[in-house]
Every structure is written in C-alpha cells, then in structure tokens.
Coordinates of C-alpha atoms and ligand atoms in Angstrom, one line a residue:
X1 CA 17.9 -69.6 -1.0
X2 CA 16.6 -66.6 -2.1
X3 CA 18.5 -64.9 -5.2
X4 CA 19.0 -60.8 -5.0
X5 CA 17.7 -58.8 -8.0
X6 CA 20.7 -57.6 -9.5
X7 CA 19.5 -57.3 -12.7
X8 CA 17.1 -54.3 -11.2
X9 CA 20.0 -52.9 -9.7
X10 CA 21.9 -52.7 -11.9
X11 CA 19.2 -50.6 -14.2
X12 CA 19.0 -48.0 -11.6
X13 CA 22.8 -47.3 -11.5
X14 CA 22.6 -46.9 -15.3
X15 CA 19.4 -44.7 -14.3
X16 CA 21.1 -42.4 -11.7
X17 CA 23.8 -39.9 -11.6
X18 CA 26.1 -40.4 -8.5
X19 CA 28.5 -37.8 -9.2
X20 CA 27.9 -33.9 -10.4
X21 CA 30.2 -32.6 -12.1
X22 CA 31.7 -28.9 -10.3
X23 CA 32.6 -26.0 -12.7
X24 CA 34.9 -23.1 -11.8
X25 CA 34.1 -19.4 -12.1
X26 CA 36.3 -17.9 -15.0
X27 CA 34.8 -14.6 -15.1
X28 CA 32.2 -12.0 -13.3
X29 CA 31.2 -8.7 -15.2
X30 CA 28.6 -6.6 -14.0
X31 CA 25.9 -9.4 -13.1
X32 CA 26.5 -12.1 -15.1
X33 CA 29.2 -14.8 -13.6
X34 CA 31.0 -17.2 -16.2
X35 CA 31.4 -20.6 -15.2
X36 CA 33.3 -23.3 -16.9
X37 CA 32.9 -27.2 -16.8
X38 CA 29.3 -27.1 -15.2
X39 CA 26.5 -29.5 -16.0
X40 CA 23.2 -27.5 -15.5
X41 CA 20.2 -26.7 -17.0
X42 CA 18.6 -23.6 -17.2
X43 CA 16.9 -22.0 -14.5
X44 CA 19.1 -24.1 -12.1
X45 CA 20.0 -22.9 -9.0
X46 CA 24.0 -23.6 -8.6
X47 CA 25.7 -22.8 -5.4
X48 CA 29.0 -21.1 -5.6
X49 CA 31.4 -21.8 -3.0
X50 CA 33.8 -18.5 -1.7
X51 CA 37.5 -19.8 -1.0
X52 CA 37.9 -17.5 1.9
X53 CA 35.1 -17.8 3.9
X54 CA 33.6 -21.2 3.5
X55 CA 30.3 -19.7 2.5
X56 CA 28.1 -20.4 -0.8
X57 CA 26.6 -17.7 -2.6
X58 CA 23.2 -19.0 -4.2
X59 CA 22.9 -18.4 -7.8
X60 CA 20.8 -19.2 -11.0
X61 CA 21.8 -20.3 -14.6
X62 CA 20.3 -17.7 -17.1
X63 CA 21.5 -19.0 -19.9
X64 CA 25.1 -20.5 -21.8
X65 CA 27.3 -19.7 -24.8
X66 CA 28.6 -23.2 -25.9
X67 CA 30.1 -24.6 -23.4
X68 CA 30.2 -21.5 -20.8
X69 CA 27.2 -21.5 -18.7
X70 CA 26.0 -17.6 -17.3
X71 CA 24.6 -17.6 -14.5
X72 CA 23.7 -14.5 -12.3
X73 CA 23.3 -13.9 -8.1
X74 CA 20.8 -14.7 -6.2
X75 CA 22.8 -13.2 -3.2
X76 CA 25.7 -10.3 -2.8
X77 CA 28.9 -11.4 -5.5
X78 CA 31.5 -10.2 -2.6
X79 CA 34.1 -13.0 -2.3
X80 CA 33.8 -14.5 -5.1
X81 CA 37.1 -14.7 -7.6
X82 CA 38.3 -16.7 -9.9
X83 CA 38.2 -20.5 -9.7
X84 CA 35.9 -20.7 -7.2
X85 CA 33.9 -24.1 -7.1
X86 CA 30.0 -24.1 -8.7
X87 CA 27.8 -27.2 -7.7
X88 CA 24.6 -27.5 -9.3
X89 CA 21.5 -28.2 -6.9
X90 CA 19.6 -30.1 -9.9
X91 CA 16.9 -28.2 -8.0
X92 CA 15.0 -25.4 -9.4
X93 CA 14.3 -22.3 -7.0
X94 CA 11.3 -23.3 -4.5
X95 CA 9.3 -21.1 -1.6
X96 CA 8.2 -23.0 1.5
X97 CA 4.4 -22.5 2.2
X98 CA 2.8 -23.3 4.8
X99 CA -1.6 -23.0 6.2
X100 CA 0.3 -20.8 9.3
X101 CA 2.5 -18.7 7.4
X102 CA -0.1 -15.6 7.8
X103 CA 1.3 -12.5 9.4
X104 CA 5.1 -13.2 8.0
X105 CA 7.0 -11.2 6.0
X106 CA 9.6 -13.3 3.5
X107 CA 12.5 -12.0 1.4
X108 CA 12.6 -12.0 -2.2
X109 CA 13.6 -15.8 -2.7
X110 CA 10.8 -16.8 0.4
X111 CA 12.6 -16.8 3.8
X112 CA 11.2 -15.3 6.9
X113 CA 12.7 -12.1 7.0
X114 CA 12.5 -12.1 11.1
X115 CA 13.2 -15.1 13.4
X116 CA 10.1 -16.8 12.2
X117 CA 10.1 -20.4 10.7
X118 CA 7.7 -21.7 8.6
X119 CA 6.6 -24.6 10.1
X120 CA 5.4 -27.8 8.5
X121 CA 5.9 -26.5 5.6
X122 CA 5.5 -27.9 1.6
X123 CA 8.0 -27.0 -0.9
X124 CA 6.4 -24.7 -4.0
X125 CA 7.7 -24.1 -7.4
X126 CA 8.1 -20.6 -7.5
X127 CA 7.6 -20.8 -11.4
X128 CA 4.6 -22.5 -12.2
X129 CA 2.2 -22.6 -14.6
X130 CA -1.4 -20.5 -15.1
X131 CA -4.4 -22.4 -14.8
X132 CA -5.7 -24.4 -17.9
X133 CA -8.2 -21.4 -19.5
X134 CA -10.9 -24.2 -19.6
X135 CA -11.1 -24.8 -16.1
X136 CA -10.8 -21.2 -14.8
X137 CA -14.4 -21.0 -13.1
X138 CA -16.3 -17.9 -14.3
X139 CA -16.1 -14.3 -12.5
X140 CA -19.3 -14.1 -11.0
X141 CA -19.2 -12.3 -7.1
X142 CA -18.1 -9.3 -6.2
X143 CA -15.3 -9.2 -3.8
X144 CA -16.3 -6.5 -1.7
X145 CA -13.1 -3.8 -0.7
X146 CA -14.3 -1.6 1.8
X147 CA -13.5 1.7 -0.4
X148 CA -16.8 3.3 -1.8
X149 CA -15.1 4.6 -5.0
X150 CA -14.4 1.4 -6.6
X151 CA -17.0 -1.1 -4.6
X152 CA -19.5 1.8 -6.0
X153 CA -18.0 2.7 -9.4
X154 CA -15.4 0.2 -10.0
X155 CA -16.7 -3.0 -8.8
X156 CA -14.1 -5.8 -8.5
X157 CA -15.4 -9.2 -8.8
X158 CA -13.9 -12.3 -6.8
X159 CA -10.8 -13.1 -9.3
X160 CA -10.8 -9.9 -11.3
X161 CA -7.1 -8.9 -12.0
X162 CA -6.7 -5.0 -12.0
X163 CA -4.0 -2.0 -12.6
X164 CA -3.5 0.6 -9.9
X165 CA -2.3 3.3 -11.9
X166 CA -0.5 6.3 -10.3
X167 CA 2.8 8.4 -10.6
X168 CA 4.8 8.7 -6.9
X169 CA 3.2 9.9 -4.0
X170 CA 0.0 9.8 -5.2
X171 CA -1.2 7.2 -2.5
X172 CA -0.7 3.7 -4.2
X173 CA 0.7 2.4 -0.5
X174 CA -2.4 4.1 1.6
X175 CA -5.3 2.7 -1.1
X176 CA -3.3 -0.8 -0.9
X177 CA -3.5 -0.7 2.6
X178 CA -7.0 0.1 3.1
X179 CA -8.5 -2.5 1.0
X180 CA -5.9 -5.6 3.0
X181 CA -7.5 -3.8 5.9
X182 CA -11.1 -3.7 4.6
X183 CA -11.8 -6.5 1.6
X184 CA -13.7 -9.6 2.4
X185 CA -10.9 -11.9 1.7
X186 CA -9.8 -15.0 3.6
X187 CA -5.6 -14.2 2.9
X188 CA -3.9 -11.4 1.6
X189 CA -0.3 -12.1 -0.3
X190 CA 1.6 -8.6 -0.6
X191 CA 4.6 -8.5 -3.2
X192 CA 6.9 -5.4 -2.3
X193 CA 8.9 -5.4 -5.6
X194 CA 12.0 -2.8 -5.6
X195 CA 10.7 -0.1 -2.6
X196 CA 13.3 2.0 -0.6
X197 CA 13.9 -0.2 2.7
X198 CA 12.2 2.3 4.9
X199 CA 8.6 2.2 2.7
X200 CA 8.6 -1.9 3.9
X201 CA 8.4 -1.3 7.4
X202 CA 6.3 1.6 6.9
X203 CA 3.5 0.2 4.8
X204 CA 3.6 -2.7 7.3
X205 CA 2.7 -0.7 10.5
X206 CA 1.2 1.9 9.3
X207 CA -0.8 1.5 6.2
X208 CA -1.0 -2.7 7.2
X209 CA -2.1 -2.4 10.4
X210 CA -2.5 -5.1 12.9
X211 CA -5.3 -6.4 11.8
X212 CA -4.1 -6.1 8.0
X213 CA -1.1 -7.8 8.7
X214 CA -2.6 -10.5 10.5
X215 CA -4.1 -12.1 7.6
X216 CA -1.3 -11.2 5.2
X217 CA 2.0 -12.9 3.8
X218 CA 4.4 -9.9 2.7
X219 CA 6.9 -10.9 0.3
X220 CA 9.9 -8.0 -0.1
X221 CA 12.8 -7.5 -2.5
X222 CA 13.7 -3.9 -2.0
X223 CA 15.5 -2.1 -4.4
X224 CA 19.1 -2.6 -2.8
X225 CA 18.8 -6.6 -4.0
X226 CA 20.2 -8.3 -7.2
X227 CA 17.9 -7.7 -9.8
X228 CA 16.9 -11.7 -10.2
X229 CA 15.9 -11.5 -6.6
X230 CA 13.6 -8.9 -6.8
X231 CA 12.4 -10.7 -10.4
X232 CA 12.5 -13.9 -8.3
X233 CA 10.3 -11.9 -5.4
X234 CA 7.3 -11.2 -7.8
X235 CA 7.2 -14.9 -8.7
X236 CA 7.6 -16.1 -4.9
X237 CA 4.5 -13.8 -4.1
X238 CA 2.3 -15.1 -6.6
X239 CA 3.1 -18.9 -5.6
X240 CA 2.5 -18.3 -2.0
X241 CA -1.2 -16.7 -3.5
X242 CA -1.4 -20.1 -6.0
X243 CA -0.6 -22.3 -2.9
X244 CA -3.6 -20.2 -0.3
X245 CA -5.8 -20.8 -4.4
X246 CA -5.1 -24.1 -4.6
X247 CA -6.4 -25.2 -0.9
X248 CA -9.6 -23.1 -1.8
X249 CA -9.3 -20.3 -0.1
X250 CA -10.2 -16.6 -1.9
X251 CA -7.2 -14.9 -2.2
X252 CA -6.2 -11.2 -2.6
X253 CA -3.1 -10.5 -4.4
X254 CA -1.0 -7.3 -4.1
X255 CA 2.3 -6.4 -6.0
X256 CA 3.8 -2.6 -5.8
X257 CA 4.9 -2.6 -8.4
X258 CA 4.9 -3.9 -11.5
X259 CA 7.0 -1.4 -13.0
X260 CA 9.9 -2.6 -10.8
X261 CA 9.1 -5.9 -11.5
X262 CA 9.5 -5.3 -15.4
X263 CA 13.0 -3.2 -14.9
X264 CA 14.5 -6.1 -13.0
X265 CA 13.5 -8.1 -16.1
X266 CA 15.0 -5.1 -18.3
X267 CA 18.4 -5.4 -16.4
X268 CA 18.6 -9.1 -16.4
X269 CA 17.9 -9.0 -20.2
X270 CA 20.6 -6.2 -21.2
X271 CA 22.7 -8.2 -18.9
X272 CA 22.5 -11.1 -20.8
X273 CA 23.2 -9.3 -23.9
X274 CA 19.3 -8.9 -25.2
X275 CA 18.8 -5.8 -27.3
X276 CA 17.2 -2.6 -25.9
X277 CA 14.0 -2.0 -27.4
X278 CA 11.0 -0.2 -26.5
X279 CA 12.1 2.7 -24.1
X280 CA 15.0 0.8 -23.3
X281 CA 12.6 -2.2 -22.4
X282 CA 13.9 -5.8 -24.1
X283 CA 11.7 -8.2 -25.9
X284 CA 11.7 -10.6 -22.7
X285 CA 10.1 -7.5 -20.3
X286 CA 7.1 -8.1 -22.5
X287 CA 6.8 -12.1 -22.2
X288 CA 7.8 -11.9 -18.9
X289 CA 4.6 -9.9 -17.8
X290 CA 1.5 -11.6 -19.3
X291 CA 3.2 -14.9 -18.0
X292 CA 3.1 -13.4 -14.6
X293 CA 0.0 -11.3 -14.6
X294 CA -1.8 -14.7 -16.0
X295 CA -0.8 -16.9 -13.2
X296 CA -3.6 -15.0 -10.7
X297 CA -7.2 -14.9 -11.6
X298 CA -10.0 -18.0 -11.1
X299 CA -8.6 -21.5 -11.4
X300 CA -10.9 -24.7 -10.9
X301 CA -10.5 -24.3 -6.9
X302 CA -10.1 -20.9 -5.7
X303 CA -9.4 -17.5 -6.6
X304 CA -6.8 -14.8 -6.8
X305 CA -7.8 -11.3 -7.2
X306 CA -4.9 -9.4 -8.2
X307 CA -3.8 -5.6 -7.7
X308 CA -0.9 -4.8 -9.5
X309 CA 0.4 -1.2 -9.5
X310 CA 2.2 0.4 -12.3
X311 CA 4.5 3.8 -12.1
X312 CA 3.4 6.2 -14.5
X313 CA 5.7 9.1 -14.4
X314 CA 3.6 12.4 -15.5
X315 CA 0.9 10.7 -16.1
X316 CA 1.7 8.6 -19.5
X317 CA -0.7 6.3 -19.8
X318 CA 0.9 5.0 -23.1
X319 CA 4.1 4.2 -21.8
X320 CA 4.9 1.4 -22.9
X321 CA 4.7 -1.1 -19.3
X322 CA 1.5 0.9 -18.5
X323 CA 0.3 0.3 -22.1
X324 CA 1.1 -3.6 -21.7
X325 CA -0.2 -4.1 -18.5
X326 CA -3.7 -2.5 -19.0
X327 CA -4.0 -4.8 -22.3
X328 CA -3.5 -8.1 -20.1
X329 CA -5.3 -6.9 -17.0
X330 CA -9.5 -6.6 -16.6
X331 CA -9.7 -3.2 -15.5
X332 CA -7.6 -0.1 -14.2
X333 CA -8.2 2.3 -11.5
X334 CA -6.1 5.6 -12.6
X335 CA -4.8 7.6 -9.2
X336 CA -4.6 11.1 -10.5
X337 CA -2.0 14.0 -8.8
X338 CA -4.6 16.6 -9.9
X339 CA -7.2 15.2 -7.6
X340 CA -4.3 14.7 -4.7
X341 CA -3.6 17.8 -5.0
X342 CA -7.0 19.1 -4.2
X343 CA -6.6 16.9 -1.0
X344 CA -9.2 14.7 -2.2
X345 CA -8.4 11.1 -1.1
X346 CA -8.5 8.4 -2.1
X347 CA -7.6 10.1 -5.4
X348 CA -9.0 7.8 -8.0
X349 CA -9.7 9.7 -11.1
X350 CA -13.5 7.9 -11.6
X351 CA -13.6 9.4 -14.6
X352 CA -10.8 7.6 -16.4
X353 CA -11.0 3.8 -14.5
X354 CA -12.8 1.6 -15.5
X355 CA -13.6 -1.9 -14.0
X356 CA -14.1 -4.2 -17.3
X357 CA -16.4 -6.9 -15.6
X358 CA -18.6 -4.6 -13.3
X359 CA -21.3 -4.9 -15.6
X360 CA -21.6 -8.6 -14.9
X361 CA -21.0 -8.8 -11.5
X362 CA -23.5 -6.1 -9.7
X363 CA -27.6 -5.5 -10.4
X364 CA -28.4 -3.4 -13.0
X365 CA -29.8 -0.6 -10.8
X366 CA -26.4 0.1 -9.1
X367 CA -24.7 -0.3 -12.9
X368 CA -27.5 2.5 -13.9
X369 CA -26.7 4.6 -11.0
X370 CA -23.0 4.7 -11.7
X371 CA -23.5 5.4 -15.3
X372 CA -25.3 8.4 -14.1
X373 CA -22.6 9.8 -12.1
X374 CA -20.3 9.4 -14.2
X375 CA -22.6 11.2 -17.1
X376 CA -22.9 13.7 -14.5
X377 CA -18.8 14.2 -13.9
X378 CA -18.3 14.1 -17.7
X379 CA -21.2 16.8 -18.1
X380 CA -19.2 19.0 -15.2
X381 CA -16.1 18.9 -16.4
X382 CA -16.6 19.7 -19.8
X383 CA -18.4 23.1 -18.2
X384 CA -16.0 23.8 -15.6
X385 CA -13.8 25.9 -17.2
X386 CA -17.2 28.7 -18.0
X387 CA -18.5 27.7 -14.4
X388 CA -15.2 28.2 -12.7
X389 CA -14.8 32.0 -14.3
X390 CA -18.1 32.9 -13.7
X391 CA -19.5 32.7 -17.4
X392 CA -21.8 29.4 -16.9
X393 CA -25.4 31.6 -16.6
X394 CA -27.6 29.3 -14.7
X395 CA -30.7 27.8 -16.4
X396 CA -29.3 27.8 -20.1
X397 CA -28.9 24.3 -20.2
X398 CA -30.8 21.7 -17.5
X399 CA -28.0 19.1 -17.8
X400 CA -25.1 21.4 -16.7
X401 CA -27.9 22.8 -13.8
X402 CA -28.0 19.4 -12.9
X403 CA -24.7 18.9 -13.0
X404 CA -23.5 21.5 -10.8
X405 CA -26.0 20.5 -8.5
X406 CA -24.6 16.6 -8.3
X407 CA -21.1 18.2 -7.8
X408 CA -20.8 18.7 -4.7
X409 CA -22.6 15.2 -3.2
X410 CA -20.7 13.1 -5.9
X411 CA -17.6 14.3 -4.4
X412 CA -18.5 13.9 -0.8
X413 CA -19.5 10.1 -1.7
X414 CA -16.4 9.6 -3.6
X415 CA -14.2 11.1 -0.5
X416 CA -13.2 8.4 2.2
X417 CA -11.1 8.0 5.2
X418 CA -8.6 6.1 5.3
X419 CA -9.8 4.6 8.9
X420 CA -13.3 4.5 7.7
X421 CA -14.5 1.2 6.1
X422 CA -17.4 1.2 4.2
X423 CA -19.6 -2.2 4.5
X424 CA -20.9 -3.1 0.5
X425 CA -24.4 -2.2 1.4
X426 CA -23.7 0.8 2.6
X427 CA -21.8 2.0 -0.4
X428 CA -24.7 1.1 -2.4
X429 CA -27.2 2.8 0.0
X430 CA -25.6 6.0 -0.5
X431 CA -25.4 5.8 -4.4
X432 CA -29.2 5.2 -4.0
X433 CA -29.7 8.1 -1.7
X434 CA -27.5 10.3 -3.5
X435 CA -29.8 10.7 -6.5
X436 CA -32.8 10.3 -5.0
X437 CA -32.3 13.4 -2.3
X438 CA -31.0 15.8 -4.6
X439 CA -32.7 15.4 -7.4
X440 CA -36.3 15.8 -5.6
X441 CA -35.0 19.3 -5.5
Ligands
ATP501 N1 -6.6 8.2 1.6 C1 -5.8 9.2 2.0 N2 -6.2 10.1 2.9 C2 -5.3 11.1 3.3 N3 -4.1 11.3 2.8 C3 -3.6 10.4 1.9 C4 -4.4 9.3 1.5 N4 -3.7 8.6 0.6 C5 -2.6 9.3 0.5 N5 -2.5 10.3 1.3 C6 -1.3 11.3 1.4 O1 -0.4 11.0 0.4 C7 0.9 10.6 0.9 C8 1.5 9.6 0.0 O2 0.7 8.4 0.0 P1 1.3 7.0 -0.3 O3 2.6 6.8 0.5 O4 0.2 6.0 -0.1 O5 1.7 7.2 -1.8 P2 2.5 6.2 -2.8 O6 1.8 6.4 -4.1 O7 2.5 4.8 -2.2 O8 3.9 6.9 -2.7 P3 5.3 6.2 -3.2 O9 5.2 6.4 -4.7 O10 6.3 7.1 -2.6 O11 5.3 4.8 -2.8 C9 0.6 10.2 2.3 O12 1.7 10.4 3.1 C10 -0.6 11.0 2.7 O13 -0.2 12.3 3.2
MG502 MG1 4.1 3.5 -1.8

C-alpha cells in the first residue's frame, strides 16, 4: 500500500493563508477612508462592501498609521458608512491586454468603456518597472510623423520621449491627432488624463479619426473621477504601451496631459497628509513623474515613443511641472498662442523646441538645412520690430536681406493642414528646395 505524503501537506498549510482577515470602515474624510482590523499591504486593492446595496466599492491602500490602514477610492464613496466590511484582494491593481484590443477605449483602471470585451486577454501589472538602462537598445531611426515642422526641424527618433508644451486652446488635441493619424507606427496607446467628458468623444471622432482610431488603445480618466483613478489611468496607458513594447511592436505613446497627471498625484499627497511644497506641488509629484515618464523609451525588444503634453498657463516655461518634465524628457516642441493667433497652424514655436537627439538620427545635410532656417528666423525676429515700422532700409545688412527674403517660404513650409499628411521624403524635399530656389535669386 501506498502511504500519502502528509508530511508535504502539512508544509503547505503552514505555507498558506486560508482565511483573510476583514476590517471595518471607522472613518471617511475627504478622500482618504479609515479602516480598522485589515491585513494589507500597500498598494493593495481592498474591496469595500456597501450594507445597503450589496455592492463593493473598489479601493487601494495608500498608506497606514499604526494599526489604521488609509486607503482611498478607486470608485464613487456613495454608500459607504461606518462599519462597513473591507476584504483585501492580496492582488495589486492589473489591466487586461490583449493583441486585439486596438480600436478600444478603456477607463481609467483599464475596462472597456463601451460593450467591448477584451478577449483572450493577459493580466498586466499596471505598475511596473522601467527597462534595465543597459539593455535599452540605442535611438537610432527616425520615427517619421507626418507633420513637416517637427519631421523637418524637430526630428523624433523611434523611442525618443518628448514634451508638447502649450497653454489651452492652443491645439495640443489637433497636433496629437494628426500624428496617430499620420506616424509610421504599428499601435498608438492614447492616455486622456483629467479632460472635460465632452473633449473624449471629441478627440476620438474628430481629431482620431477612423483610421486613427483604428490602430489606437484610448485610455480615459476624465476630470469628474477620483483622483487615484485618473493617477491609476496614466499608469494603465503606459502598460498597455509596455505590453504592444514587449511583443516587439513600435509603439507611439500619447498622454494629455501630464499636468493632470501630476495634480492627481498633488491631491492624493495633501490627502494623505504630505506637505505642500513647490507651488502647492508635494515632494511625491516630483518622484512620481520621472518614474512614469521613464517607463516609455527603447527597451531590449521594442520601443515606445512618448508624447506627453504639459499645461503651461501664460506661457511659464519655469513652472515648476513644466520645469521637471523637460529635465526628464529628450526634447520639447513649445506650441505658442502668439503664432495661433496669427492663424498659423500647427503653431509650434520652431524657434524655441528643440528635439535633443535629431542630430543623431537624420543626415547631416538635412541637420545643416535646419540649422539654417532657424539662423534665418532668429536673424528675422531680432529685426522685426525696425522691419515691421518701416525703418529696416534694405541692403544695409545682407543677412537681414536674406532674411526677409526666407520669411515668407519658411513660413509657408512650416504651415500644414490638418488633413494633409506629409510623407518623410517629401518634407525633406521641400527643405532642400526651399533654399535652393530662393536663394538663386
Ligand atoms: N492645425 C490646425 N489647423 C487649423 N486650426 C487649428 C489647428 N490646430 C488647432 N486649431 C484651432 O484651435 C482650436 C483648438 O485646438 P485644440 O482643441 O487642438 O487645442 P487644445 O490645446 O487641445 O485645447 P484644450 O486646451 O482645450 O484641450 C481648434 O478648435 C481649431 O480651431
Ligand atoms: Mg485638447
């Protein structure tokens, strides 16, 4: 006869919990709810149940004070009251991914927004790590966009991470749109990060498109949700992009906005009882955003070129998300209200970007070429104000003559449709042509 091993079993019921212990709600102010009695760990998700309804609220632990564990909604708060029931998952937060997710839009915490399911799906971590620096494969191919002013000017290579800069209005949305619609990029993962409800279904149909939206994941947390979910949607959008990364694929990353991104983080942390310091920013705004903006880039298998947009409200540059972001990122392209206003679109202010790898990426007679019309703008604008009033007397100074004369056909080049994509090549062509045409005159 055959003897059972219950020696073996009876090392795994040593091993394994069989119970979890419940704890009860003993307090809810502002965001933060109070539990009592509850085994979790941080970063938990904990589901609380509501007496009245039978319904669980989701919810994650942020942190404790002795033996009171804080944790804060992941869903609305109604119904809950004191002594309601919290069981721990012993799960952290996850986002289903999927090869066939494309052309779905998810909420902040990663569930199909419509009647879609995500079908065969693997479970993600929706906090993960950023690729081990010593195997990120170097930036070396341009990742055409379709818009002349930066595939020209600003060049953005294939895992470049870059700051769309630009106060309200200015055309973020329309610019974002355009290059889903246009870039040579296998899947685009859109974070909408604290819009108005309306701008989601807008920037979908119109500035998407059909054809944008078909090879897009959208990822929204509009500015109505708990301020972990729309933290929570930032992080879901960059896993879906690590997931498309990690089967190879060259991904394009979009998240409008940063800014919002960083004031979630900012509420959490006064919630929690951080202090306010820069600008009313707390110290975890500013870990919060390298450790996200890192996660995107090259890794050992695929890539993930970011566009993150950042609010600046009348234009300060040095505020201080706009200041941080810039440091971490590998370029910025600045929209500028002045050159909306002139109705010149899109309205990037050339002048002021600047794409940090360009010069390694593209041959050195296109880097030459830009150089030159941006010595050209700089020459311009530091005349304009004599020009402008009439005082400028042609043929005192060859450069500003040369100048004016580049004026107008630099700003023709730099103008573009929004329904006109412009092929790499062609882009190029015309820097070429530029020159050469007008200065055989
Ligand atoms: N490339 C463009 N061509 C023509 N008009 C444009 C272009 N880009 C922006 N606009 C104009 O500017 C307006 C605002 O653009 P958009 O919604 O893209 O800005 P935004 O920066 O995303 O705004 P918000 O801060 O409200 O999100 C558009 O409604 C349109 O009239
Ligand atoms: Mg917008």
């Amino acid at each position: 006869m055959f003897e059972l091993p219950f020696e073996a079993y009876r090392r795994a019921l040593d091993k394994k919990d069989f119970a979890f212990k419940m704890g009860k709600v003993s307090q809810v102010t502002g965001l933060i709810i109070k539990v009592e009695g509850l085994d979790a760990f941080v970063g938990e998700v904990c589901e609380i149940q509501i007496k009245s309804n039978g319904k669980t609220v989701l919810s994650e632990v942020v942190g404790f004070v002795e033996e009171t564990v804080l944790l804060m909604p992941l869903d609305e708060v109604e119904g809950i009251g004191p002594g309601c029931l919290v069981r721990p998952t012993g799960k952290t937060l996850k986002v289903e991914v999927s090869e066939d997710m494309l052309g779905t839009t998810l909420d902040g915490l990663g569930r199909p927004l419509m009647d879609e399911e995500i079908i065969d799906g693997t479970l993600y971590d929706v906090n993960r790590a950023s690729p081990d620096p010593f195997k990120r494969k170097k930036i070396e191919d341009i990742l055409p966009t379709g818009v002349k002013a930066i595939d020209g000017l600003l060049t953005l290579g294939e895992g470049q991470r870059m700051g769309i800069f630009a106060g309200s209005g200015v055309g973020k949305s329309t610019l974002l749109g355009m290059i889903a619609r246009y870039c040579e990029a296998d899947v685009i993962v859109i974070g909408l990060i604290g819009e108005r409800g309306r701008e989601v279904k807008e920037f979908i149909e119109k500035d998407l498109g059909p054809e944008g939206y078909r090879k897009s994941v959208v990822v929204c947390a509009t500015s109505d949700m708990p301020p972990l979910v729309r933290l929570k949607g930032a992080y879901v959008a960059t896993a879906i992009a690590e997931y498309y990364r990690d089967q190879g694929k060259k991904v394009v990353l979009m998240m409008d906005s940063v800014t919002r991104v960083a004031m979630a983080q900012r509420e959490i942390g006064l919630a929690t009882g951080e202090p306010p310091t820069s600008k009313g920013y707390t110290p975890s705004v500013f870990t919060t955003l390298p450790k996200l903006l890192e996660r995107s880039g090259m890794s050992d298998k695929g890539s993930i070129t970011a566009l993150y947009t950042v609010l600046v409200e009348g234009d300060d540059m040095n505020e201080p998300i706009a200041d941080t972001v810039r440091g971490i990122l590998d370029g910025h392209i600045i929209l500028s209200r002045k050159i909306a206003a002139e109705n010149h679109y899109p309205a990037i202010d050339v002048q002021n970007s600047l794409s940090r790898l360009m010069k390694e990426i593209v041959d050195e007679k296109q880097y030459v070429l830009a150089g030159k019309l941006r010595e050209n703008m700089a020459i311009y604008s530091e005349s304009k104000d004599l020009i402008d009033v009439g005082a400028y007397q042609k043929g005192s100074n060859p450069l500003v003559d040369q100048a004016i004369r580049f004026n107008q056909p630099i700003k023709q080049f730099l103008r573009q449709r929004v329904e006109d994509r412009s092929p790499y090549e062609n882009t190029v062509q015309q820097l070429e042509t530029l020159f050469s045409a007008s200065a055989v005159r």
